[in-house]
Short mmCIF file of C-alpha atoms in Angstrom, two decimals:
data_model
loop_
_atom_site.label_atom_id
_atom_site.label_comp_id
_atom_site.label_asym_id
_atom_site.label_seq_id
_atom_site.Cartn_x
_atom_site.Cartn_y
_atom_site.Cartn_z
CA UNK A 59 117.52 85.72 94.00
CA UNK A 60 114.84 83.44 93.32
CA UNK A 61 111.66 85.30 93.09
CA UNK A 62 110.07 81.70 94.83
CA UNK A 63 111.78 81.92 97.96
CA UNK A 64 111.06 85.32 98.91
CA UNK A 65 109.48 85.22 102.33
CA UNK A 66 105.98 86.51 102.24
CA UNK A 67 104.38 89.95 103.74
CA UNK A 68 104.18 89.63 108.10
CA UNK A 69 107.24 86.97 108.31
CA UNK A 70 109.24 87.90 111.11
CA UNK A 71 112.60 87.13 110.88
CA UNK A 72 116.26 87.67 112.59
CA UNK A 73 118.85 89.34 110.35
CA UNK A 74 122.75 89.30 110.77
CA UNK A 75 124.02 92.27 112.99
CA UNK A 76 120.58 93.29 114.11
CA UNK A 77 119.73 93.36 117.41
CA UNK A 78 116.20 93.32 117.24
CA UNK A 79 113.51 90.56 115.41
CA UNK A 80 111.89 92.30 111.75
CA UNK A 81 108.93 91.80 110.19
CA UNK A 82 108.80 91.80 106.58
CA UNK A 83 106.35 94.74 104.61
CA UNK A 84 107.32 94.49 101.63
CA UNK A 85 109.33 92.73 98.94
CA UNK A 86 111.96 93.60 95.60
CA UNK A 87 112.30 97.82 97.08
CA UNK A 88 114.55 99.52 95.52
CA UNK A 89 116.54 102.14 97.01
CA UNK A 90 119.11 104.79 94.97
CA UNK A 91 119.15 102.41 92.19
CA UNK A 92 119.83 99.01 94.14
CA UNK A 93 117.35 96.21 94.71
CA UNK A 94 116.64 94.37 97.92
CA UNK A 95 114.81 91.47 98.46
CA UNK A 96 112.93 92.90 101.51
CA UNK A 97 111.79 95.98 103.68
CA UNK A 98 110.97 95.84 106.96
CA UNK A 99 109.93 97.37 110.81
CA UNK A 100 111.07 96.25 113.71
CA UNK A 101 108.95 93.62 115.47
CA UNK A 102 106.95 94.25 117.52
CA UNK A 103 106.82 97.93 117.24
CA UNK A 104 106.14 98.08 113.44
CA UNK A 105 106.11 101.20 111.53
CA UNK A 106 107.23 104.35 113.88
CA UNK A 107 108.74 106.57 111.31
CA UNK A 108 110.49 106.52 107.77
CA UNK A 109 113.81 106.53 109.59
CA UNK A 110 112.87 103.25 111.01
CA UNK A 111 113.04 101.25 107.99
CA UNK A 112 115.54 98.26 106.90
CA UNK A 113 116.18 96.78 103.88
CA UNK A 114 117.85 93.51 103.48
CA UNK A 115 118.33 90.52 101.17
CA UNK A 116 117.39 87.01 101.46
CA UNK A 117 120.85 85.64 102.66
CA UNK A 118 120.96 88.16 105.51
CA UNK A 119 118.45 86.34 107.06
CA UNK A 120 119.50 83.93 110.38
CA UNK A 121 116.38 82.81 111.03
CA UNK A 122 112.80 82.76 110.70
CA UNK A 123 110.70 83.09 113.78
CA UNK A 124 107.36 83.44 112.03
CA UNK A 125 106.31 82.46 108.47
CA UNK A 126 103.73 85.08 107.49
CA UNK A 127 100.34 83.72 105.49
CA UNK A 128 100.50 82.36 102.29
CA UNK A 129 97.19 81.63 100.24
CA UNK A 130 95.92 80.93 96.40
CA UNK A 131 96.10 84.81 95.84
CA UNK A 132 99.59 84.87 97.51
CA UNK A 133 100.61 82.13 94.74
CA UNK A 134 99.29 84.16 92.25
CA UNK A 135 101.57 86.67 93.44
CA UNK A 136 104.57 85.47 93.67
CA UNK A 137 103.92 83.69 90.14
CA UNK A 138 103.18 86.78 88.55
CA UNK A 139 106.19 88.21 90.27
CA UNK A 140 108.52 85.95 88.88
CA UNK A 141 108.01 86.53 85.67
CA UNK A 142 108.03 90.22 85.96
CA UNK A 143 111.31 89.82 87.34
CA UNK A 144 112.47 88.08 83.99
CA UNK A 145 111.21 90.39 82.22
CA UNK A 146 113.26 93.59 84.26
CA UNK A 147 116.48 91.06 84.09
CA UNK A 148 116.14 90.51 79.99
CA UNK A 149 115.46 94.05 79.61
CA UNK A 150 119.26 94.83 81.55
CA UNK A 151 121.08 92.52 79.26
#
């Protein structure tokens, strides 16, 4: 996955099999030991309870219904993301 097209924080999206839209909280979560490109709540209802959580990857993803708000600090972000993702990936070679 390429850190630069992870979708950023309040996209709401569609994902395969689901039967209801998702917004995105959060990106890269790990969960026993595997990495996803995003966690999310359903949309519109958001956060209800831990059970209520989904994580997904990028190519799950059918379509995108809103594109949440990117800015300067968001850029810095996702720069500084990338990189730290090079750095995990060297360090598992």
């Amino acid at each position: 996955m390429n850190v630069g097209n992870l979708f950023p924080i309040g996209t709401v999206v569609t994902v395969k099999d689901a039967n209801k839209s998702m917004m995105i909280i959060g990106v890269l979560p790990e969960n026993d030991g595997k990495r996803y490109d995003y966690i999310a709540v359903l949309y519109p209802e958001g956060y209800l309870t831990e059970k209520q959580i989904y994580l997904f990857n990028h190519d799950d993803v059918v379509k995108v219904e809103y594109l949440g708000y990117m800015n300067a600090e968001y850029q810095v972000f996702r720069q500084d993301l990338e990189q730290i993702m090079k750095e995990v990936d060297a360090e598992k070679k």
